XYZ file of C-alpha atoms in Angstrom:
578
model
C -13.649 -31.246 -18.547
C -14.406 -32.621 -22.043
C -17.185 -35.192 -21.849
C -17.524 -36.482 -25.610
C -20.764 -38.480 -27.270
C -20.086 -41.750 -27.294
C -21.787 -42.019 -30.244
C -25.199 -42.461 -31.965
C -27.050 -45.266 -32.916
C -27.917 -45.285 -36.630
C -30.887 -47.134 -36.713
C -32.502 -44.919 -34.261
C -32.349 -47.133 -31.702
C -31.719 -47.126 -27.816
C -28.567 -48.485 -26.654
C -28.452 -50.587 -24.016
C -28.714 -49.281 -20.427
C -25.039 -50.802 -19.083
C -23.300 -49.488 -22.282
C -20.254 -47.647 -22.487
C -17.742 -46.886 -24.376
C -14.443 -47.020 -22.270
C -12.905 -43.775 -21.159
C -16.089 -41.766 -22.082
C -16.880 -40.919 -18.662
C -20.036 -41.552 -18.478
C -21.942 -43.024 -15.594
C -23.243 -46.435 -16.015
C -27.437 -45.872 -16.124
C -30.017 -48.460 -15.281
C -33.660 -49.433 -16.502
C -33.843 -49.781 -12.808
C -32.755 -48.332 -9.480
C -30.596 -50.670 -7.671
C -32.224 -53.421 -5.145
C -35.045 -54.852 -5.536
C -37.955 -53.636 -7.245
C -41.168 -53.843 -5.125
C -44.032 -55.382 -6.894
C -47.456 -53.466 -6.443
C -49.863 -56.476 -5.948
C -46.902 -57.413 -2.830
C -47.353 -53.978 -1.563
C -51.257 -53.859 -1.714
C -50.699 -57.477 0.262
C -48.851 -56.425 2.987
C -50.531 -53.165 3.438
C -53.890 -55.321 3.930
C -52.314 -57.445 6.288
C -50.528 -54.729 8.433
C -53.847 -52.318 8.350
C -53.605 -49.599 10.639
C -50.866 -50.829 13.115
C -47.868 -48.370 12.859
C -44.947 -48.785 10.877
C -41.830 -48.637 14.055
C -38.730 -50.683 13.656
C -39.462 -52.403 16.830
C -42.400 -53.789 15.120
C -40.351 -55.561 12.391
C -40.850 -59.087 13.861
C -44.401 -59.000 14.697
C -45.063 -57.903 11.465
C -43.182 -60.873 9.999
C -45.041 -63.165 11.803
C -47.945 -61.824 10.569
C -46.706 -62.674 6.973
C -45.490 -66.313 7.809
C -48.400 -67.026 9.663
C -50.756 -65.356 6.436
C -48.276 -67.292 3.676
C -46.533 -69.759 5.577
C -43.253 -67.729 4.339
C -41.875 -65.164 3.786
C -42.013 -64.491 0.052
C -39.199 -62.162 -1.184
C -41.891 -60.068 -3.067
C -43.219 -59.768 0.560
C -39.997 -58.511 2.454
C -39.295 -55.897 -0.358
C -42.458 -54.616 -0.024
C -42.102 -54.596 3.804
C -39.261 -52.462 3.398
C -40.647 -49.735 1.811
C -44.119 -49.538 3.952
C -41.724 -49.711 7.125
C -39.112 -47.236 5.450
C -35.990 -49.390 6.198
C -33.240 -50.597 4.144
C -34.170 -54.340 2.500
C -30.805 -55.788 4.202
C -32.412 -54.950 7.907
C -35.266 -56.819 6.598
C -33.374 -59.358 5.459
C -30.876 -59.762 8.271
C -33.655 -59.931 10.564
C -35.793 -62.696 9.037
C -33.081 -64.763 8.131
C -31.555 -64.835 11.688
C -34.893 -66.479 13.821
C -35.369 -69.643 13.215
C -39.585 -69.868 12.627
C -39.592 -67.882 9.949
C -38.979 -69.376 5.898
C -37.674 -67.382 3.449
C -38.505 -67.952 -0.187
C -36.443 -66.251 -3.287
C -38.187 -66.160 -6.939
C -38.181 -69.173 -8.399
C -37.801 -71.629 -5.052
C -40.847 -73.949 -4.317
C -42.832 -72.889 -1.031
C -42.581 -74.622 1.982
C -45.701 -77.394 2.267
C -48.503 -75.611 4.121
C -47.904 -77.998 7.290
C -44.488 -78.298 9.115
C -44.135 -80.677 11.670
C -41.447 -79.841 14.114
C -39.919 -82.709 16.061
C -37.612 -81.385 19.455
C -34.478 -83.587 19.518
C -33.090 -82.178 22.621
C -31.748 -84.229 25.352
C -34.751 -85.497 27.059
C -36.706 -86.343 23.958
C -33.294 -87.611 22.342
C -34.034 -90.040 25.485
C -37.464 -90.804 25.130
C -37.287 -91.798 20.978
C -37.004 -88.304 18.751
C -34.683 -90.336 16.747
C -36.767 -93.063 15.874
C -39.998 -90.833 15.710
C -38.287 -88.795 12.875
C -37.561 -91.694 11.079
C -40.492 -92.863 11.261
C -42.613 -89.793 10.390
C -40.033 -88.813 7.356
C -41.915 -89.525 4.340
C -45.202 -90.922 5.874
C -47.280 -87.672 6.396
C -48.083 -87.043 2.892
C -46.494 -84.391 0.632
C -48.602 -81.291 2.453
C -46.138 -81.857 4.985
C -42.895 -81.656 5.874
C -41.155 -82.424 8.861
C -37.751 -80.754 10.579
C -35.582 -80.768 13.634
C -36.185 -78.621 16.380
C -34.648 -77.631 19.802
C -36.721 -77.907 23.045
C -40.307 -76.795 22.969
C -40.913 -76.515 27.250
C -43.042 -80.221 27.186
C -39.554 -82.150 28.145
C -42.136 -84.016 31.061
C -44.299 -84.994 28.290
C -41.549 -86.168 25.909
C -41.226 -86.504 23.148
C -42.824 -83.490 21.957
C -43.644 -82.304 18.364
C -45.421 -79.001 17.160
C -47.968 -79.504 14.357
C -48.138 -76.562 12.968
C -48.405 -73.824 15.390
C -50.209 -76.674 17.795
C -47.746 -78.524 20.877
C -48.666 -81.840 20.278
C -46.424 -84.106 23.707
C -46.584 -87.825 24.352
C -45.988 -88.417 20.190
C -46.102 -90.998 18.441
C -46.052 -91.810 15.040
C -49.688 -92.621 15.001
C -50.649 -89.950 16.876
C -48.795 -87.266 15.123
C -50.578 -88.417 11.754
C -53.879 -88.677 13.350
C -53.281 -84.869 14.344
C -52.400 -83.942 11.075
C -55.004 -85.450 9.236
C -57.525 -83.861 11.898
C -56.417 -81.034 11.271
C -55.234 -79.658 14.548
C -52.804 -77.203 13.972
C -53.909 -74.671 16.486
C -53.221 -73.838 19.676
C -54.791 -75.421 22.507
C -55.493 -73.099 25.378
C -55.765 -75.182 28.440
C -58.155 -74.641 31.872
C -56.804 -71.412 33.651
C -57.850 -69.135 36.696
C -59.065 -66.070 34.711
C -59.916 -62.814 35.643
C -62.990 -63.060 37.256
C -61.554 -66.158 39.842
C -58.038 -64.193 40.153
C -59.910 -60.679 41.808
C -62.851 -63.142 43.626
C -59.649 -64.881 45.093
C -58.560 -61.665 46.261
C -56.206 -60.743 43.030
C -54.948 -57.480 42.729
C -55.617 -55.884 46.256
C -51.784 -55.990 46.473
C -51.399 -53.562 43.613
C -54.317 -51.890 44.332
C -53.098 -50.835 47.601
C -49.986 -49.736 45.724
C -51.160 -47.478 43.391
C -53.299 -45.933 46.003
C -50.848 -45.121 48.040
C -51.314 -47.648 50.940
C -48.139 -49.243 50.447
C -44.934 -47.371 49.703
C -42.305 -48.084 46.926
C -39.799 -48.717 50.178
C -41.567 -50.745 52.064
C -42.457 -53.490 48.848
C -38.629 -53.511 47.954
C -37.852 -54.042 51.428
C -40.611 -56.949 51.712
C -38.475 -58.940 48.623
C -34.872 -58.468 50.161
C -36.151 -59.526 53.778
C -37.951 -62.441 51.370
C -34.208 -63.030 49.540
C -35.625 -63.999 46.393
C -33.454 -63.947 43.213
C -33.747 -63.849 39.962
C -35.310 -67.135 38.565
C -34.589 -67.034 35.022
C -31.218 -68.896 36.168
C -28.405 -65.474 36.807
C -30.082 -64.953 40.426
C -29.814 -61.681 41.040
C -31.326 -60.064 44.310
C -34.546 -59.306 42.961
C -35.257 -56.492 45.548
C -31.837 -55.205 45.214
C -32.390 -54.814 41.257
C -35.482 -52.863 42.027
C -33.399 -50.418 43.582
C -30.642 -50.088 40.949
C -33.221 -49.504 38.181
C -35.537 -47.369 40.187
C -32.066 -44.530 41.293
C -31.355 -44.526 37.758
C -32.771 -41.177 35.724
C -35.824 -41.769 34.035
C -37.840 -42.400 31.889
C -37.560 -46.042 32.515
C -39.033 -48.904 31.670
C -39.669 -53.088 32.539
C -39.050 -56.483 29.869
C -40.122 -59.724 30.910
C -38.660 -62.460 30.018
C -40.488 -65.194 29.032
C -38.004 -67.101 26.424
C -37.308 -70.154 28.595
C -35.483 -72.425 26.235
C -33.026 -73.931 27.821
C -33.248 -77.392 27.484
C -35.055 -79.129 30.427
C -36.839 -76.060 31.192
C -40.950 -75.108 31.339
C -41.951 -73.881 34.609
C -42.390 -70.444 33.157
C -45.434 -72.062 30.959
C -46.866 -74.139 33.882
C -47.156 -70.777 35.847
C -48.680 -69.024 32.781
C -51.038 -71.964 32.114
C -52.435 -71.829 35.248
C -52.433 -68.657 37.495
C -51.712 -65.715 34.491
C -52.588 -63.091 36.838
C -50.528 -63.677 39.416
C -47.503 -63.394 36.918
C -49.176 -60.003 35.418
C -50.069 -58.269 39.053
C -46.357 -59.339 39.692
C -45.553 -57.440 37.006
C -47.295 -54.637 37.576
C -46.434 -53.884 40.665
C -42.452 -53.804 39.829
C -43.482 -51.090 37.071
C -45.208 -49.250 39.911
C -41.780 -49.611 41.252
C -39.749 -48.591 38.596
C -41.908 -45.992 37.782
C -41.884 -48.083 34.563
C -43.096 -46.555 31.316
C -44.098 -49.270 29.297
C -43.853 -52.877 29.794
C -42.428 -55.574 27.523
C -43.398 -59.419 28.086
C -41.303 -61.262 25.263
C -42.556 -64.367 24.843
C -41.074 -67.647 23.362
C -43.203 -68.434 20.177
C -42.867 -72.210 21.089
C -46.017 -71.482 23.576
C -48.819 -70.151 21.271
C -51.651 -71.328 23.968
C -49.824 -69.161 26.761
C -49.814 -66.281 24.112
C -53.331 -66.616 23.546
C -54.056 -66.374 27.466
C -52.089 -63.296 27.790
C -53.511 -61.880 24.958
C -57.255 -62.637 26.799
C -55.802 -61.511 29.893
C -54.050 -58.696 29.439
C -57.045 -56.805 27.721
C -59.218 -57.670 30.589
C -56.721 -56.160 32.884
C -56.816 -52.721 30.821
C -60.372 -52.566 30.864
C -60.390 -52.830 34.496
C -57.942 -49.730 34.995
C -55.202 -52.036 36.116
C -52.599 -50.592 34.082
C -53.096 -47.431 34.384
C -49.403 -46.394 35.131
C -48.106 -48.284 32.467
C -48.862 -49.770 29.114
C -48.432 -53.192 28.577
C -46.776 -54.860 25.342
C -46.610 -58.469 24.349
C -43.699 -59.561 21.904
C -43.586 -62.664 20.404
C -39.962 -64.588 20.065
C -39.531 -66.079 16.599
C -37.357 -69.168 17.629
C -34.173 -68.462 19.163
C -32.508 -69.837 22.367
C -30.241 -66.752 22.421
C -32.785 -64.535 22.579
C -33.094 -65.784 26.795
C -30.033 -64.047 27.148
C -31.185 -60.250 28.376
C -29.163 -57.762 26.057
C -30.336 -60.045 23.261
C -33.902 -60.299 24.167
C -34.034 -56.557 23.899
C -32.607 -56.373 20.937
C -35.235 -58.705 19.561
C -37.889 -56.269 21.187
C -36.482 -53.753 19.330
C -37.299 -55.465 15.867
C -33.308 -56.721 15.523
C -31.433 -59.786 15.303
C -31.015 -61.030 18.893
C -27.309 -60.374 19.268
C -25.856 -60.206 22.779
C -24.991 -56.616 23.794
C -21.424 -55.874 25.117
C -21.408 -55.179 29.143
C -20.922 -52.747 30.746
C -23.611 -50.631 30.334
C -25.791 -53.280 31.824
C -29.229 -52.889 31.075
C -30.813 -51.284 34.438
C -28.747 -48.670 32.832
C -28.852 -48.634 29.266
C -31.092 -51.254 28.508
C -34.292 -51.120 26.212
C -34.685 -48.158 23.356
C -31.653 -46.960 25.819
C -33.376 -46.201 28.854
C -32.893 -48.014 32.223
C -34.536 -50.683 32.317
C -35.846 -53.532 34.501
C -35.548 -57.314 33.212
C -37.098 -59.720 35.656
C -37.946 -63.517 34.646
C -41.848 -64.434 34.407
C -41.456 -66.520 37.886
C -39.665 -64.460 39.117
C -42.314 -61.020 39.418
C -44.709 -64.191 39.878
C -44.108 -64.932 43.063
C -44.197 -61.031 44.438
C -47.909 -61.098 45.619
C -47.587 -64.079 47.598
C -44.118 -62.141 49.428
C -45.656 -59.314 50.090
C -49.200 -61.069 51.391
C -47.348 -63.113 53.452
C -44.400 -61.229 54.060
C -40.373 -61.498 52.944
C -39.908 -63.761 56.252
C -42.706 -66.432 55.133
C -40.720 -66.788 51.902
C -37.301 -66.999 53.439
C -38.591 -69.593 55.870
C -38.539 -72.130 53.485
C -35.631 -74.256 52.599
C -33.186 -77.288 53.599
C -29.544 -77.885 54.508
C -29.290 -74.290 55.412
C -30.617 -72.717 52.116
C -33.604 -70.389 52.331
C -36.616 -69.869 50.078
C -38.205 -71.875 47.595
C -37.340 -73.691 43.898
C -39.616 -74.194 41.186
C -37.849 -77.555 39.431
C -38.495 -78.805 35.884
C -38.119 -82.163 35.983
C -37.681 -84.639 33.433
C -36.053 -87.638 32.304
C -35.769 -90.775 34.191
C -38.076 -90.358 36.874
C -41.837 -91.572 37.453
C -43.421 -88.643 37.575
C -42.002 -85.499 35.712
C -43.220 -82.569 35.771
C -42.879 -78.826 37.592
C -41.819 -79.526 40.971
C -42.085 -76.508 43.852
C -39.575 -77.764 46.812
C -37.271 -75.928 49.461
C -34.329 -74.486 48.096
C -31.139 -77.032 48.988
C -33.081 -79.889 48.323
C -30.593 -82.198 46.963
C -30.921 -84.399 44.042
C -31.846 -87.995 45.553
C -34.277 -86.081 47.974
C -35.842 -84.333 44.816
C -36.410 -87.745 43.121
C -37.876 -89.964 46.014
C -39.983 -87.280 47.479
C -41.534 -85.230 44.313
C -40.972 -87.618 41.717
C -41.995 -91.239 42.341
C -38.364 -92.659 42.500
C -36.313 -93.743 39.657
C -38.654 -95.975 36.593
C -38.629 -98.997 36.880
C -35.717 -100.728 35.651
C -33.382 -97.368 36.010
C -30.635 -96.406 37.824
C -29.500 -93.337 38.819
C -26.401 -92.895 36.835
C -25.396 -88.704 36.548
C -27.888 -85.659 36.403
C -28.393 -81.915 34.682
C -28.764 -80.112 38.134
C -29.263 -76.619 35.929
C -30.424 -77.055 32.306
C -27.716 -78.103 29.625
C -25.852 -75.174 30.192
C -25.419 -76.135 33.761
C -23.357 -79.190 33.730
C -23.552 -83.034 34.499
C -22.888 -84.179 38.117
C -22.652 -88.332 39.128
C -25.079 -89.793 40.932
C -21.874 -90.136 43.996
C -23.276 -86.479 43.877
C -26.640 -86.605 44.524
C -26.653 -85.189 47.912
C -25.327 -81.717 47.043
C -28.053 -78.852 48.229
C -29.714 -77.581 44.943
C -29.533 -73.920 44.841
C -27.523 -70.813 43.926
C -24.051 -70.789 45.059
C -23.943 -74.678 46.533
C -22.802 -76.065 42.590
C -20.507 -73.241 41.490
C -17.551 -75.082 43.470
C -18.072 -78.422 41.514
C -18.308 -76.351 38.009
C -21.830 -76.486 37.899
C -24.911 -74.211 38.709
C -28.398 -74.487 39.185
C -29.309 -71.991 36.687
C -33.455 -71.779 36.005
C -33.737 -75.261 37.842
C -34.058 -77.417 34.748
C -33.182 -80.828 36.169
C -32.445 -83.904 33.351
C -32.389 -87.319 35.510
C -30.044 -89.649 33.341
C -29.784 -93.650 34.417
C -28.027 -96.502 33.704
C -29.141 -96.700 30.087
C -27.826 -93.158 29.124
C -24.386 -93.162 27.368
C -22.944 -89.678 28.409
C -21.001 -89.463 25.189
C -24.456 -89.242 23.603
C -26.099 -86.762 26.388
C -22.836 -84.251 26.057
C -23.031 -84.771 22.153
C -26.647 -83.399 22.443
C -26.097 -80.841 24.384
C -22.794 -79.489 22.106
C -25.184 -79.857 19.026
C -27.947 -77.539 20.897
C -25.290 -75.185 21.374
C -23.935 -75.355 17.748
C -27.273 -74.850 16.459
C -28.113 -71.860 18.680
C -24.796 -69.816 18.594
C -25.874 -66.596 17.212
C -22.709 -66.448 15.264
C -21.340 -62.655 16.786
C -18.483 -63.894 18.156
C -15.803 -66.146 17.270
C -14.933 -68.144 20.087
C -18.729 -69.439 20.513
C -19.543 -69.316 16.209
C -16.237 -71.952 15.553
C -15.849 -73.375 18.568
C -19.212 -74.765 19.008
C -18.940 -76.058 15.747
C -15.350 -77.413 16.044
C -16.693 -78.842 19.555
C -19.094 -81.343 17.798
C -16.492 -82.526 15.090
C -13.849 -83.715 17.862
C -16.766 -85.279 19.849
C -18.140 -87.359 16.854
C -14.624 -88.896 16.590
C -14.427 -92.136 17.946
C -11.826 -90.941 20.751
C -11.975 -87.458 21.980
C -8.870 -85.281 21.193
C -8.914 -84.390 25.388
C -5.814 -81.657 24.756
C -7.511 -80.180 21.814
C -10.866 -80.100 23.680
C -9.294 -78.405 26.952
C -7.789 -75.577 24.802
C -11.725 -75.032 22.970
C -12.678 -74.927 26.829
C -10.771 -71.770 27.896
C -11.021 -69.750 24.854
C -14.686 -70.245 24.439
C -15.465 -69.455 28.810
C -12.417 -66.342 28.307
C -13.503 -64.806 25.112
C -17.468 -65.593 24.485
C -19.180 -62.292 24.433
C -22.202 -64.647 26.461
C -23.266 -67.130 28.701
C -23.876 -69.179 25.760
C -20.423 -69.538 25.003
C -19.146 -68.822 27.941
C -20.808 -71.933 29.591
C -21.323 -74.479 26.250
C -18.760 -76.889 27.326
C -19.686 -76.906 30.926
C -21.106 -80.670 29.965
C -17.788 -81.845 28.025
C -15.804 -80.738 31.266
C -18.099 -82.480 33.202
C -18.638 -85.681 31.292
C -14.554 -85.879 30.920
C -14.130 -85.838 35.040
C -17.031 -87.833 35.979
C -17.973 -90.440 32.959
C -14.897 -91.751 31.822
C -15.874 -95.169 31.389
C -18.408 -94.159 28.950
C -15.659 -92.447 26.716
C -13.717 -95.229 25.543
C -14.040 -95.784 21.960
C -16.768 -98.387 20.428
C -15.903 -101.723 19.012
């Protein structure tokens, strides 16, 4: 092959890098290899920052957060340089921070974020309580350090409206009292009054597991305490608990446990109450399903809207290490980065694994192929929390509870129109109107029970003509709802349901991780025909079946649950505005 000179330059000089003359054959050259050129001073940065802690994919998101929380982005500079310390490709950098919704990304030449954000939830039951007009009101007013943005729930809906001041949960806000914060200064965490080590063992913590890993109780005989006990999975898909124990524990090892601990479905936050208050129970839960398992490693992923319960754990955890606790495993906490998704299982480990939180095709379910691709046990934080007091006081003390022919017990969140919200632990059936009078105070004054959220805004809206349906698994499925974590949203008189079934489609717009169709356009094509002054009924009805057929999730399998609901029951408050 003939490859001729295209020439030389007369004065002696270079030509430039990109030319060519046409037909020589030559290969275009570069000053530069392709990509992005990492700066040193950006490498020197992020080496400081990451220090000694390794370099593994999975780590991808912690070490992000470590860069937000150090810059309050995420510089481009910074990600390139990230790249090359953690030897991946800048795209799976890129593709990662871009997807969660906590971290900022900042390109040359685009100003920085202000060093204060102010997040302000407009989910449904601070929609109710005045986001609207407390966004308004705190738009401009904060000075220019600040800036303040939308946000889904942040697990405070009894203490609504809620705002997060930096990395601080600031619930009851007001205008005033958000500023007052700001100017004060409190942006950090505040770690609340909890049962710590020392009061956990001296309250006889532990001597459950203890007696485990000794040998005085058998793997057998604790599964067997938990499906005489009936308990299910609590995150909201209720699976046997004791039964899933024995599916992950025949599969080939090694194996290993994830918690999850990403409650954000709207309405929800008994998770935090529980982690608040009694850590330990949660973690000796824990621990004794790894015993179990025969569990590797275990994986707590928790939501980064709940910095104080991170701090406990992070306390916690190392005291239970140095006591020899966790000897037959080794305990990891994971921090979520702000995304709803990510409380779906196959996405949460994907997230673990340093990815975007994508929801994983089933079958292989994870108790199979599940995290780093080895069996794996996924339990929700109440869930494992409740196994000490089961196997104390036996599977039949637990299964003794319950009403109108349900058995066990229910951890509610309740919010909305009701005296006193808050986490609410009641027999399993407990219907609605009993829930209310008994736990909660009654209706507020001036309120009337109008409709309710028996399950979170994924569960659907019932009428108050159906208040007296048992609450629990299996007793809503025939009137197209479900009870899913227990997030209960009391709506009166004074709610339009046009407005509550709007919120909820704009959650679910906002959250769609975007992998598949039928959930990425039809969430979004949800919302346009519902902020038409008449619903297109037809048009909605066909987004209905293909998003429950062909959603690869529960997300959009179950987003217009409320829309189906709100069309059967609220009619009257459909009819188009004057």
């Amino acid at each position: 092959m003939n490859i001729h000179n295209s020439g030389s330059v007369g004065n002696g000089a270079e030509p430039p890098a990109r030319s060519v003359h046409p037909g020589s054959g030559r290969r275009k050259t570069r000053p530069t290899p392709k990509g992005r050129q990492v700066d040193f001073r950006a490498l020197e940065e992020v080496r400081a920052l990451l220090g000694d802690r390794p370099r593994r994919h999975d780590l991808l998101i912690e070490h992000l957060h470590l860069l937000q929380d150090r810059y309050h982005c995420l510089h481009a500079r910074h990600l390139a340089a990230l790249a090359q310390e953690m030897r991946l490709a800048l795209v799976e950098v890129y593709e990662v921070a871009s997807f969660y919704a906590h971290f900022d990304i900042v390109v040359d030449g685009e100003p920085e974020p202000p060093p204060v954000t102010v997040r302000v939830c407009d989910s449904l039951t601070c929609a109710m309580m005045g986001a609207e007009t407390l966004l308004s009101e705190l738009a401009g007013t904060l000075g220019p350090g600040v800036r303040v943005v939308r946000a889904p729930c942040m697990g405070g809906c009894h203490s609504a409206p809620v705002t997060a001041i930096g990395h601080s949960l600031h619930e009851h806000a007001t205008a005033e009292s958000v500023a007052r914060a700001v100017r004060d200064g409190e942006l950090h965490p505040h770690v609340p009054d909890y049962t710590d080590f020392a009061g956990y063992v001296a309250g006889g913590g532990y001597r459950i597991l203890e007696e485990c890993l000794s040998g005085a109780r058998s793997v057998d005989s604790v599964i067997a305490a938990l499906e005489d006990s009936g308990i299910r999975g609590l995150g909201g898909a209720g699976f046997p608990t004791g039964r899933k124990w024995r599916f992950v524990r025949a599969e080939p090892g090694p194996r290993l446990m994830a918690i999850n601990g990403d409650e954000g479905e709207p309405g929800t936050f008994k998770d935090r109450f529980y982690l608040e208050r009694d850590p330990h129970r949660f973690l000796e839960g824990m621990l004794i399903g790894a015993w179990a398992v025969e569990a590797e490693a275990v994986y707590i992923y928790l939501r980064d809207e709940y910095p104080q319960c991170r701090e406990i754990l992070l306390r916690e955890i190392a005291r239970v290490e140095e006591a020899g606790l966790a000897r037959h495993t080794k305990i990891h906490l994971r921090r979520g980065a702000g995304a709803y998704i990510c409380g779906e299982e196959s996405a949460m480990l994907e997230s673990i694994e340093g990815k975007r939180g994508l929801p994983r095709h089933k079958p292989p379910f994870p108790s199979q192929v599940g995290l780093f691709g080895r069996p794996t046990l996924i339990n929700n934080v109440e869930t494992v929390f409740w196994v000490r007091e089961i196997l104390e006081r036996g599977g039949a003390w637990f299964a003794s509870h319950g009403r109108n022919g349900r058995k066990g017990l229910r951890t509610f969140s309740v919010s909305g129109r009701v005296k006193e919200p808050g986490v609410k632990l009641a027999p399993a059936g407990i219907t609605l109107a009993e829930l209310v009078e008994e736990y909660c105070g009654g209706m507020q004054d001036g309120h009337t029970l109008k409709g309710y959220l028996p399950g979170g805004a994924s569960g659907g809206v019932l009428p108050a003509s159906m208040a007296d349906i048992p609450l629990d698994f299996g007793t809503l499925e025939p009137h197209g709802c479900f009870i899913g974590s227990a997030a209960v949203v009391v709506l009166s008189d004074r709610d339009d349901m046009r407005e509550v079934a709007l919120n909820l489609m704009r959650f679910f717009e906002d959250e769609s991780c975007g992998q598949c169709t039928p959930c990425r356009v039809g969430t979004e094509k949800a919302v346009a025909l519902m902020e038409r002054p008449a619903w297109d009924e037809a048009l909605l009805s066909d987004l209905m079946k293909v998003m429950g057929d062909a959603s690869i999730c529960g997300l959009g399998q179950a987003a217009m649950n409320p829309v189906k609901q709100v069309l059967k029951h609220f009619r009257d408050d459909l009819a188009p505005k004057a």
